[in-house]
PDB file of N, CA, C and O in Angstrom:
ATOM      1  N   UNK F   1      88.904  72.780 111.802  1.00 67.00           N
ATOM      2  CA  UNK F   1      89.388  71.415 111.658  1.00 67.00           C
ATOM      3  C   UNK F   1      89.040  70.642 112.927  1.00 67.00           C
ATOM      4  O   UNK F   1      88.993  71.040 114.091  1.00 67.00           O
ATOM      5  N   UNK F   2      88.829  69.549 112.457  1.00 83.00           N
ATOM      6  CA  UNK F   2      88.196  68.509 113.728  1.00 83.00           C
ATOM      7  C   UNK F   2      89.314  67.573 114.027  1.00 83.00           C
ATOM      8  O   UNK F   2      90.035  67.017 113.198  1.00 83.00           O
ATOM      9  N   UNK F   3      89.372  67.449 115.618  1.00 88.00           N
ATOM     10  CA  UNK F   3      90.269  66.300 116.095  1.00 88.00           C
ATOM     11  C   UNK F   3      90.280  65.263 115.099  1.00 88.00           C
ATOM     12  O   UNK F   3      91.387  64.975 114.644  1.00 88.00           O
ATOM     13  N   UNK F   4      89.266  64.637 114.661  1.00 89.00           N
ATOM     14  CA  UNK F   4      89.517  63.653 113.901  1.00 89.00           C
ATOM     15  C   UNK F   4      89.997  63.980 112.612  1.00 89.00           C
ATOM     16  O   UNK F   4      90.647  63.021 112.196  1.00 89.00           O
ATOM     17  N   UNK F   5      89.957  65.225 111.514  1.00 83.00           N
ATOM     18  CA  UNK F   5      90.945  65.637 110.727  1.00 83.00           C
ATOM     19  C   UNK F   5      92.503  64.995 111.383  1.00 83.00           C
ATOM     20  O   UNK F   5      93.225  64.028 111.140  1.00 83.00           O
ATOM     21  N   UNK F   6      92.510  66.210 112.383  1.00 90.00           N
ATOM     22  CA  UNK F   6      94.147  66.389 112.651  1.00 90.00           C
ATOM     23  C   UNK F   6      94.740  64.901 112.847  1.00 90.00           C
ATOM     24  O   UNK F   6      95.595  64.416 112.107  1.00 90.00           O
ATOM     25  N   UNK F   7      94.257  64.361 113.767  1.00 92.00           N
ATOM     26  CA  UNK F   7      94.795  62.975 114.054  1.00 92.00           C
ATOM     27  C   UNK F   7      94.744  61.961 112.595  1.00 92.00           C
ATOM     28  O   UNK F   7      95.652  61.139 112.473  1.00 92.00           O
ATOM     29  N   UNK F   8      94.053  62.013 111.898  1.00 90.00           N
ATOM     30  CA  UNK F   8      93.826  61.364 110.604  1.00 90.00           C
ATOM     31  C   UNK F   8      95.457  62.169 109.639  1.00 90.00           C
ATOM     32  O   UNK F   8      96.259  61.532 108.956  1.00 90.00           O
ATOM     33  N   UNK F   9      95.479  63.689 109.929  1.00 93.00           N
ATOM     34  CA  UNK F   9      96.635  64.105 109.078  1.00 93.00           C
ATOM     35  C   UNK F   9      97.644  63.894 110.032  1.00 93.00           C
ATOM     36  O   UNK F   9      98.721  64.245 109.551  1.00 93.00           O
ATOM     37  N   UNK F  10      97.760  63.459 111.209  1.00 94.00           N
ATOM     38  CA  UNK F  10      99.112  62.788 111.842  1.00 94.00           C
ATOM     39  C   UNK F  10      99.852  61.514 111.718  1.00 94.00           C
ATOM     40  O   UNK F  10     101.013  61.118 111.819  1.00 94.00           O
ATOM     41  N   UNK F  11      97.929  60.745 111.285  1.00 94.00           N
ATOM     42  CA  UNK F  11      98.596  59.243 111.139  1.00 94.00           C
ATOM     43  C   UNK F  11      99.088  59.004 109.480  1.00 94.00           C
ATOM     44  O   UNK F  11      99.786  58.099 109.024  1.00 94.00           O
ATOM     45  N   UNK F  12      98.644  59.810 108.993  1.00 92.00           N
ATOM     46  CA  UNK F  12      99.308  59.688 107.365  1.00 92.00           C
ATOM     47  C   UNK F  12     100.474  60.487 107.040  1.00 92.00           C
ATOM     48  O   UNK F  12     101.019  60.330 105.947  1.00 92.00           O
ATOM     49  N   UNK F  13     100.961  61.431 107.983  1.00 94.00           N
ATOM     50  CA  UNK F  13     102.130  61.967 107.990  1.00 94.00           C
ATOM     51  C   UNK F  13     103.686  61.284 108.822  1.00 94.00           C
ATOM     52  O   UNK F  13     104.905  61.460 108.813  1.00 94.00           O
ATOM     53  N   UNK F  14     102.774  60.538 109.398  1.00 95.00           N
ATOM     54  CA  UNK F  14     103.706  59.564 110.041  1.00 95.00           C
ATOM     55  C   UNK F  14     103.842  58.256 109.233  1.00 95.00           C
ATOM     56  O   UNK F  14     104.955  57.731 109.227  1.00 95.00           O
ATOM     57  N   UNK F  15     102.774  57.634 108.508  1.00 94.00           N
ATOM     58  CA  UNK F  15     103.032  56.501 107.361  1.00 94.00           C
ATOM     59  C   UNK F  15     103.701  57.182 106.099  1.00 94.00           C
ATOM     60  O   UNK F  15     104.066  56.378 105.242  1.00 94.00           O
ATOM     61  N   UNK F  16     103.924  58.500 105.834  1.00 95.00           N
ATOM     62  CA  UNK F  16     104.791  59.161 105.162  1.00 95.00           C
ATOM     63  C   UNK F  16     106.266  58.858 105.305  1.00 95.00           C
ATOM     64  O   UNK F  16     107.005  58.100 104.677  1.00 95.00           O
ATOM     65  N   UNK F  17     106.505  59.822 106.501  1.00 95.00           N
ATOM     66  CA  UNK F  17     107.971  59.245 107.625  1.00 95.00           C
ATOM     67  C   UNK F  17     108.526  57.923 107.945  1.00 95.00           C
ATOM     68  O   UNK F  17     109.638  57.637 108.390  1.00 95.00           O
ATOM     69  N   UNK F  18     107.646  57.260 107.666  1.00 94.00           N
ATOM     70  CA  UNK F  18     108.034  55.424 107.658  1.00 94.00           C
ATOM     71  C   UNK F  18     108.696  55.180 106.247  1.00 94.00           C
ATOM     72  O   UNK F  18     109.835  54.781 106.009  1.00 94.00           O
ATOM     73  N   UNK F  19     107.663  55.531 105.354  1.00 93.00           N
ATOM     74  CA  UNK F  19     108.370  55.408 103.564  1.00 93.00           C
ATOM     75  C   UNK F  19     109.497  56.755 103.461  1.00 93.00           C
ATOM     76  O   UNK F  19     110.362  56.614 102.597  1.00 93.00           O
ATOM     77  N   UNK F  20     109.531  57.724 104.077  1.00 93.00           N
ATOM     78  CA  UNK F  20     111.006  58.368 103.959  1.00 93.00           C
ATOM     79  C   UNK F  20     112.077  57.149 104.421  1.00 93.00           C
ATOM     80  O   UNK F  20     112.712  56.390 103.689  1.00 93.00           O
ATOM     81  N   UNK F  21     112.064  57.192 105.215  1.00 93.00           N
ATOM     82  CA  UNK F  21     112.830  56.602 106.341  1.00 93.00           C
ATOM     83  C   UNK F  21     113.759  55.386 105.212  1.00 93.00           C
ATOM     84  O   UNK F  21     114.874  55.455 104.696  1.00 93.00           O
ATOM     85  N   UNK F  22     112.473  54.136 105.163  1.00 90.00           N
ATOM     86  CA  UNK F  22     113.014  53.258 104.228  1.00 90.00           C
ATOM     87  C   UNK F  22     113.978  54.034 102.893  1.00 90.00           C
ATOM     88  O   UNK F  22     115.161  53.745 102.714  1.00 90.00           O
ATOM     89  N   UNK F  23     113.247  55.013 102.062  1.00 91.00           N
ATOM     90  CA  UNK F  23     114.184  55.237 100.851  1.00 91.00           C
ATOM     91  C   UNK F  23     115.491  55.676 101.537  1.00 91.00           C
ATOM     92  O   UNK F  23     116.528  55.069 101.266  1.00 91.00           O
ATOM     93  N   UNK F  24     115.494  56.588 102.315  1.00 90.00           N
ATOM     94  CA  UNK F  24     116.832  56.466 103.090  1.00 90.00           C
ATOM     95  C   UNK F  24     117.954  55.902 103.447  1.00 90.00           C
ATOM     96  O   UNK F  24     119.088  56.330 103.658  1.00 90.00           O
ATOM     97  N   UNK F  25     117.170  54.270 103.501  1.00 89.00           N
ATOM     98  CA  UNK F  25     118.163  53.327 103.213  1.00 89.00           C
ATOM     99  C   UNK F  25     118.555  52.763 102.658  1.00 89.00           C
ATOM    100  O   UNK F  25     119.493  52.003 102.900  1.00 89.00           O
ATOM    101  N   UNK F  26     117.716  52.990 101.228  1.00 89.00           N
ATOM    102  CA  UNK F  26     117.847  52.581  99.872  1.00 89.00           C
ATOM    103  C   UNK F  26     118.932  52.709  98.847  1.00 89.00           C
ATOM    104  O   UNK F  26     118.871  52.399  97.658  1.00 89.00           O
ATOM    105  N   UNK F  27     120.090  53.299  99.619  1.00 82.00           N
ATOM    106  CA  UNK F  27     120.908  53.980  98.519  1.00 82.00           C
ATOM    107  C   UNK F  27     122.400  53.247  98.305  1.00 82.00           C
ATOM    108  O   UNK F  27     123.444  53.751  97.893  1.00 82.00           O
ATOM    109  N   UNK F  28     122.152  52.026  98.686  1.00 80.00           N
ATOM    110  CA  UNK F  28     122.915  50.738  98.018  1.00 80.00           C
ATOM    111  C   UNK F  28     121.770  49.889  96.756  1.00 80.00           C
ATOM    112  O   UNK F  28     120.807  49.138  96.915  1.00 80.00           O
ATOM    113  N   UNK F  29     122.512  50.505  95.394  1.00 78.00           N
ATOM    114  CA  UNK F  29     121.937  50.322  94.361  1.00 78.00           C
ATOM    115  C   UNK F  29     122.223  48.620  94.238  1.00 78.00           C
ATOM    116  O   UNK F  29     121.279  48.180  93.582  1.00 78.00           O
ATOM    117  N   UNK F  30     122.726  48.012  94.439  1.00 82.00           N
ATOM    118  CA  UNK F  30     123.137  46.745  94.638  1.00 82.00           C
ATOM    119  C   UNK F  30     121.997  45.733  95.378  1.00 82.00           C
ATOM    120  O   UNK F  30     121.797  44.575  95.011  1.00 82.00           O
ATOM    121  N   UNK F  31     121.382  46.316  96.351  1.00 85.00           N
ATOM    122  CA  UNK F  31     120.505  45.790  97.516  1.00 85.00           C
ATOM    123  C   UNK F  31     119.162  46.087  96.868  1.00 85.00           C
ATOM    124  O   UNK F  31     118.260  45.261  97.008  1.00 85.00           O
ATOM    125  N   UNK F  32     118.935  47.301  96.107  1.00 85.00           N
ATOM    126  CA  UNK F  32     117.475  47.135  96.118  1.00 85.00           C
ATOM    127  C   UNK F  32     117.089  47.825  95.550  1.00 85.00           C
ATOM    128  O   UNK F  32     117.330  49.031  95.582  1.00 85.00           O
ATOM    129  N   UNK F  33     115.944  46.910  94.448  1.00 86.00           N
ATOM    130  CA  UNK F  33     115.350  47.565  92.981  1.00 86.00           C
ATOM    131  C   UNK F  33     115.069  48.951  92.559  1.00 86.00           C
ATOM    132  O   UNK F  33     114.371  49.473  93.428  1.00 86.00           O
ATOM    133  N   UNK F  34     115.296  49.688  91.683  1.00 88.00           N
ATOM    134  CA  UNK F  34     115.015  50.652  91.687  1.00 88.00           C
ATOM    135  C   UNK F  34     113.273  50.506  91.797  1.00 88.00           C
ATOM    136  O   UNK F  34     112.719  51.418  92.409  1.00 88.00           O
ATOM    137  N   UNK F  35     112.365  49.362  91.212  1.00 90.00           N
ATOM    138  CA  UNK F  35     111.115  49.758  91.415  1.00 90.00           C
ATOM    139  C   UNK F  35     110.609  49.798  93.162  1.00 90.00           C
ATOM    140  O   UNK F  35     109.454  50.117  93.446  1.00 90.00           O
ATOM    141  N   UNK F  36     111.532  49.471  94.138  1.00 90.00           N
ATOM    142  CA  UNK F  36     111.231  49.482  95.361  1.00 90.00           C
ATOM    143  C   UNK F  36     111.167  50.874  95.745  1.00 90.00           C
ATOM    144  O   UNK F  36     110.303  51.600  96.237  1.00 90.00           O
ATOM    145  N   UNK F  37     112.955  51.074  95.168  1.00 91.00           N
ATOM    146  CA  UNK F  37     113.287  52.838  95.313  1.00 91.00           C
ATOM    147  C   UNK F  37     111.418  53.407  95.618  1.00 91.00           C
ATOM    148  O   UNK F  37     110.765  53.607  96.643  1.00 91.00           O
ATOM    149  N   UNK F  38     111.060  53.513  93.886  1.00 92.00           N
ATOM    150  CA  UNK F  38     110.640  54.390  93.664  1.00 92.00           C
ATOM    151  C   UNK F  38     108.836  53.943  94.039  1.00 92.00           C
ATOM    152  O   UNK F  38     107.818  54.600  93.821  1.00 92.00           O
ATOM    153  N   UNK F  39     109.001  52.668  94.626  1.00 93.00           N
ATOM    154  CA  UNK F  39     107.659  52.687  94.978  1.00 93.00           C
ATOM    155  C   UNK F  39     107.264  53.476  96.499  1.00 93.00           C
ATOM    156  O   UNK F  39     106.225  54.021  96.874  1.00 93.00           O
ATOM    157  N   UNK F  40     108.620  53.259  97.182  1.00 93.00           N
ATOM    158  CA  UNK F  40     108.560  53.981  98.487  1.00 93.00           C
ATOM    159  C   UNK F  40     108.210  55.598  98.606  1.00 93.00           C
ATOM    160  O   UNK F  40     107.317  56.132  99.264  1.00 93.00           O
ATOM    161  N   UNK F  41     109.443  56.334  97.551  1.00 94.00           N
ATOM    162  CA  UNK F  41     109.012  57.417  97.235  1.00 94.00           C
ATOM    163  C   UNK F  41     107.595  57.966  96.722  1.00 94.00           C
ATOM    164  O   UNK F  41     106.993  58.969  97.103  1.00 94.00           O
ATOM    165  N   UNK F  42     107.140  56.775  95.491  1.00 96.00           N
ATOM    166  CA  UNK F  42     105.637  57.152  95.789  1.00 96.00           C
ATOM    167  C   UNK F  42     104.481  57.257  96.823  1.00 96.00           C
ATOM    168  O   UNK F  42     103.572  58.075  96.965  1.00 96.00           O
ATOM    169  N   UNK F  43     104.781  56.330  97.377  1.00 95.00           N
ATOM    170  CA  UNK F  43     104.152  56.388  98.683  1.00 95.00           C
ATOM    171  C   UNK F  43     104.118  57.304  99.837  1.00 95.00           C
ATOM    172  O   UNK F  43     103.257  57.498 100.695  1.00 95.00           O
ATOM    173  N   UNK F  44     105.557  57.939  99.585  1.00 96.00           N
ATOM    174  CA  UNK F  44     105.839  59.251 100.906  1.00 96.00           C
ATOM    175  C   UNK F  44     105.068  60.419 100.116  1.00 96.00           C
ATOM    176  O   UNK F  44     104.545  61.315 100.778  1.00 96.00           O
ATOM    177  N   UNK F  45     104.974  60.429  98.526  1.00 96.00           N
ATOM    178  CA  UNK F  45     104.781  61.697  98.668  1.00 96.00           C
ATOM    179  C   UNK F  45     103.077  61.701  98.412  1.00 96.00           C
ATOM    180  O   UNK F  45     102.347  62.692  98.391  1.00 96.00           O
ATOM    181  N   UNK F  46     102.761  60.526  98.260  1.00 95.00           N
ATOM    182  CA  UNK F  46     101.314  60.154  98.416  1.00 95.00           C
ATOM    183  C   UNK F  46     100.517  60.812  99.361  1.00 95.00           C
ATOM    184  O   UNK F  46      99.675  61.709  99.327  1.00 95.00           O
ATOM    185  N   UNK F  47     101.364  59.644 100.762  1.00 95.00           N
ATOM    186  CA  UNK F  47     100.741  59.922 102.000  1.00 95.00           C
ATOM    187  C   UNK F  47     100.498  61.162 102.569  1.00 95.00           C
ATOM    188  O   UNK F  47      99.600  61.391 103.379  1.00 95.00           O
ATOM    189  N   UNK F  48     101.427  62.090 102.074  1.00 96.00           N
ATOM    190  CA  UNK F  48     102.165  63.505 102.455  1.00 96.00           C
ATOM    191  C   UNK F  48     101.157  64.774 101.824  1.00 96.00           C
ATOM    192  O   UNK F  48     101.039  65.919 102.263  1.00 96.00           O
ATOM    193  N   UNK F  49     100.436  64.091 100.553  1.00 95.00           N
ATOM    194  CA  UNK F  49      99.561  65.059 100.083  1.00 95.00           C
ATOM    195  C   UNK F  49      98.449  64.445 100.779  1.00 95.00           C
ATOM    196  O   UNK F  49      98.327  65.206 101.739  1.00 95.00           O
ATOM    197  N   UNK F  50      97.990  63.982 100.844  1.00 94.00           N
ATOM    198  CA  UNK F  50      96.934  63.246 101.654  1.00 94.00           C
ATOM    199  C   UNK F  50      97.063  63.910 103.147  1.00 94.00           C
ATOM    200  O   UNK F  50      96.180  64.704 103.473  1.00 94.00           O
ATOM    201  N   UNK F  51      97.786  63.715 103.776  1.00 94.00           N
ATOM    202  CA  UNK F  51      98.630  64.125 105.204  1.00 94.00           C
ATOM    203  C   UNK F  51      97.854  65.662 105.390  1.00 94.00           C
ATOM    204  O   UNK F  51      97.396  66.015 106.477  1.00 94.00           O
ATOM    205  N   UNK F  52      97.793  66.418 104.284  1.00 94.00           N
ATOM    206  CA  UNK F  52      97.678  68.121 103.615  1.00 94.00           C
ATOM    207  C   UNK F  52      96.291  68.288 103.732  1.00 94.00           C
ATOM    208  O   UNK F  52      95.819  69.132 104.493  1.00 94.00           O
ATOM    209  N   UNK F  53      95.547  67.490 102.983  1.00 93.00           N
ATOM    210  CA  UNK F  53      94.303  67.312 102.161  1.00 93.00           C
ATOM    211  C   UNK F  53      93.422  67.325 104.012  1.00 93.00           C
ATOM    212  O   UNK F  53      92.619  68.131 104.483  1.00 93.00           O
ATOM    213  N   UNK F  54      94.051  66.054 104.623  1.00 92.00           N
ATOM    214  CA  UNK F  54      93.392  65.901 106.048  1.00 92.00           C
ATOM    215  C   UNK F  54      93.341  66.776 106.546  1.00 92.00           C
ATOM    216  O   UNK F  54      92.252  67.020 107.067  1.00 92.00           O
ATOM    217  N   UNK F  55      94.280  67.634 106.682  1.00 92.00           N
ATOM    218  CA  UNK F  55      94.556  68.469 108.066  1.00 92.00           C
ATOM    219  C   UNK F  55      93.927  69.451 107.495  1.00 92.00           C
ATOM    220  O   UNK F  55      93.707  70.232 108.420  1.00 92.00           O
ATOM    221  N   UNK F  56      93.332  70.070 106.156  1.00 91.00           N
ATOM    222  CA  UNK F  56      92.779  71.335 106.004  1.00 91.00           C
ATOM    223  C   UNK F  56      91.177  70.433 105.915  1.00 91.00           C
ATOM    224  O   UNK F  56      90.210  70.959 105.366  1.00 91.00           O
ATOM    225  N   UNK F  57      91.132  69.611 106.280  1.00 91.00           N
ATOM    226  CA  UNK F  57      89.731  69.109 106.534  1.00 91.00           C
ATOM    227  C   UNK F  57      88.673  68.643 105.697  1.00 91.00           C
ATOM    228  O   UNK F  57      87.453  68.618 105.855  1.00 91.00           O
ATOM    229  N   UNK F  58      89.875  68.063 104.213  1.00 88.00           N
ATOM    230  CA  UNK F  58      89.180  67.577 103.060  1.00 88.00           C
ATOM    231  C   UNK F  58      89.482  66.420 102.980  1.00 88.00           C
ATOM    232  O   UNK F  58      90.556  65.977 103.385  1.00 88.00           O
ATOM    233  N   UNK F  59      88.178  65.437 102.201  1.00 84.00           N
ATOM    234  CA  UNK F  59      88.354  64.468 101.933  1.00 84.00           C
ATOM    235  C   UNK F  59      89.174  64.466 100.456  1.00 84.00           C
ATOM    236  O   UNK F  59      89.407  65.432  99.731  1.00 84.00           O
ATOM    237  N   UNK F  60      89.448  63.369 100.305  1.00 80.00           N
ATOM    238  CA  UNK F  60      90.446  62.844  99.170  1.00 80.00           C
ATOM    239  C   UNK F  60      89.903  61.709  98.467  1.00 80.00           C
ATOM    240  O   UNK F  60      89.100  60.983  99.054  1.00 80.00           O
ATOM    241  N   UNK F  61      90.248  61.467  97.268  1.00 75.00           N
ATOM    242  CA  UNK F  61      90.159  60.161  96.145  1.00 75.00           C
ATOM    243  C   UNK F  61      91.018  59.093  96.899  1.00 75.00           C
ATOM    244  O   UNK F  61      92.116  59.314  97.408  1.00 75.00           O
ATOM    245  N   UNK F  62      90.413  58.012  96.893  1.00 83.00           N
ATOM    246  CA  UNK F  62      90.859  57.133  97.233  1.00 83.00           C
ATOM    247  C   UNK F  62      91.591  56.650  95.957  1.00 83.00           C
ATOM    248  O   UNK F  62      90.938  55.967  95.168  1.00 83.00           O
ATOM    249  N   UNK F  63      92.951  56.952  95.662  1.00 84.00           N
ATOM    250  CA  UNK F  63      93.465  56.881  94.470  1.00 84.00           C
ATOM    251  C   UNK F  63      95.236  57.195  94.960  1.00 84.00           C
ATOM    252  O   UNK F  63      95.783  57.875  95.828  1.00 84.00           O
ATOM    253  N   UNK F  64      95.799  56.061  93.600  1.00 91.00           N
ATOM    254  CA  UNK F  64      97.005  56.309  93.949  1.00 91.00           C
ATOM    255  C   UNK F  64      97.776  57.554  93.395  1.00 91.00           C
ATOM    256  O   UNK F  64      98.866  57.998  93.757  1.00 91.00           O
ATOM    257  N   UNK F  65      96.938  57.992  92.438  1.00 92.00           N
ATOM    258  CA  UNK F  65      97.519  59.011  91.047  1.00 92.00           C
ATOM    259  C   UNK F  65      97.241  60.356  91.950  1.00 92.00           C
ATOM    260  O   UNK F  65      96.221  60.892  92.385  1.00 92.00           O
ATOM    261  N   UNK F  66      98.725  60.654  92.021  1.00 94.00           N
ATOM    262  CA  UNK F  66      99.227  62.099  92.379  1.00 94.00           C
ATOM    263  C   UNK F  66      98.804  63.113  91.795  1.00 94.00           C
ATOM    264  O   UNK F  66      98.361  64.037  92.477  1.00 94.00           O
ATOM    265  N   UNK F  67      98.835  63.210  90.223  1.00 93.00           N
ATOM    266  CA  UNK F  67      98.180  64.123  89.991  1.00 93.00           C
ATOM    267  C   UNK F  67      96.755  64.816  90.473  1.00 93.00           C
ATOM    268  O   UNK F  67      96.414  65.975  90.710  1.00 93.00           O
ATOM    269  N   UNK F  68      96.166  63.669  90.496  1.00 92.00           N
ATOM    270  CA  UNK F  68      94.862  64.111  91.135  1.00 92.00           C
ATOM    271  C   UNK F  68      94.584  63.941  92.795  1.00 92.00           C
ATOM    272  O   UNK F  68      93.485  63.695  93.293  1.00 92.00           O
ATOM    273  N   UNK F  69      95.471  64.076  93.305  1.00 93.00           N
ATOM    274  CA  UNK F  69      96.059  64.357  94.883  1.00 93.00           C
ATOM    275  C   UNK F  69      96.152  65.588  94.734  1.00 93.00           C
ATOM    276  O   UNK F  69      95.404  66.383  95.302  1.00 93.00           O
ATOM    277  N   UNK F  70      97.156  65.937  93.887  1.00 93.00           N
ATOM    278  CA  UNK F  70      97.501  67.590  93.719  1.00 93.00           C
ATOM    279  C   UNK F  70      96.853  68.521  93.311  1.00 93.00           C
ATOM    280  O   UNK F  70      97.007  69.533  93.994  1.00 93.00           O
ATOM    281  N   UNK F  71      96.111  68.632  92.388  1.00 91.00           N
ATOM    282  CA  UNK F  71      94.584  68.895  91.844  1.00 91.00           C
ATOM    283  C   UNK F  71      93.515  68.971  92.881  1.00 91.00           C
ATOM    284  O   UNK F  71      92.689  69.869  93.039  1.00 91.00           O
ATOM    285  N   UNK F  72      93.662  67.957  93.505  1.00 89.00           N
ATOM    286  CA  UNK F  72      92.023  68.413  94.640  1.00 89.00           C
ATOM    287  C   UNK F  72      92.933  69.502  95.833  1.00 89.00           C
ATOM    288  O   UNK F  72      92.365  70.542  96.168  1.00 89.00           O
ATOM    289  N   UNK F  73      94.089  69.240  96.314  1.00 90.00           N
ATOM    290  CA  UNK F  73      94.920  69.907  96.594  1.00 90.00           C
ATOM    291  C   UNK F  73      94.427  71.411  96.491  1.00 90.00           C
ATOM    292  O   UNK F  73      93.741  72.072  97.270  1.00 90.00           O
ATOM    293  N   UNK F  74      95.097  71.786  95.071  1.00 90.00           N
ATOM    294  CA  UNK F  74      94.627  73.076  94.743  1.00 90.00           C
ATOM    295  C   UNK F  74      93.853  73.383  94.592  1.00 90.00           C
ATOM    296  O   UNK F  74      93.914  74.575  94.292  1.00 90.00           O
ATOM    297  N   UNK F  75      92.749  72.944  94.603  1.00 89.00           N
ATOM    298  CA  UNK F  75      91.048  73.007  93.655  1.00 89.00           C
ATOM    299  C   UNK F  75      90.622  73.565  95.246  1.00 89.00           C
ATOM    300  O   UNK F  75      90.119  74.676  95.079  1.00 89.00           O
ATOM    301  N   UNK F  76      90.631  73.253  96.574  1.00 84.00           N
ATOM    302  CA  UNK F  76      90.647  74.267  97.549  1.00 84.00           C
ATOM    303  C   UNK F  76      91.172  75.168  98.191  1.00 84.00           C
ATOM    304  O   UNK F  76      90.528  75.767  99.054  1.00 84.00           O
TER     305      UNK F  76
END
């Protein structure tokens, strides 16, 4: 793995930790949409497979669909 992997799977594991963070505070159902909820959560667990994908030194689909995050995932 190349410095630029790792640092590439630090900075998307940390834009992960930003969208944790927010759903975290999400849990006054009153304050805020569930499509926010759950757009944040998509996003953490986005970034987070992506985050994976970097650090073992693969590129990824530029795509929002998890499934096929998870799929190239396993496919190495």
């Amino acid at each position: 793995m190349s410095n630029r992997d790792l640092d590439h799977a630090r900075a998307m594991l940390n834009n992960a930790a930003r969208d944790l963070q927010a759903v975290r505070h999400m849990q006054d159902v009153e304050l805020f949409d569930t499509e926010i909820f759950g757009f944040h959560v998509q996003q953490c667990i986005e970034k987070s497979l992506k985050a994976w994908l970097a650090f073992r030194g693969l590129s990824f689909p530029k795509s929002h669909d998890l499934s096929a995050l998870k799929t190239a995932l396993e496919d190495s």
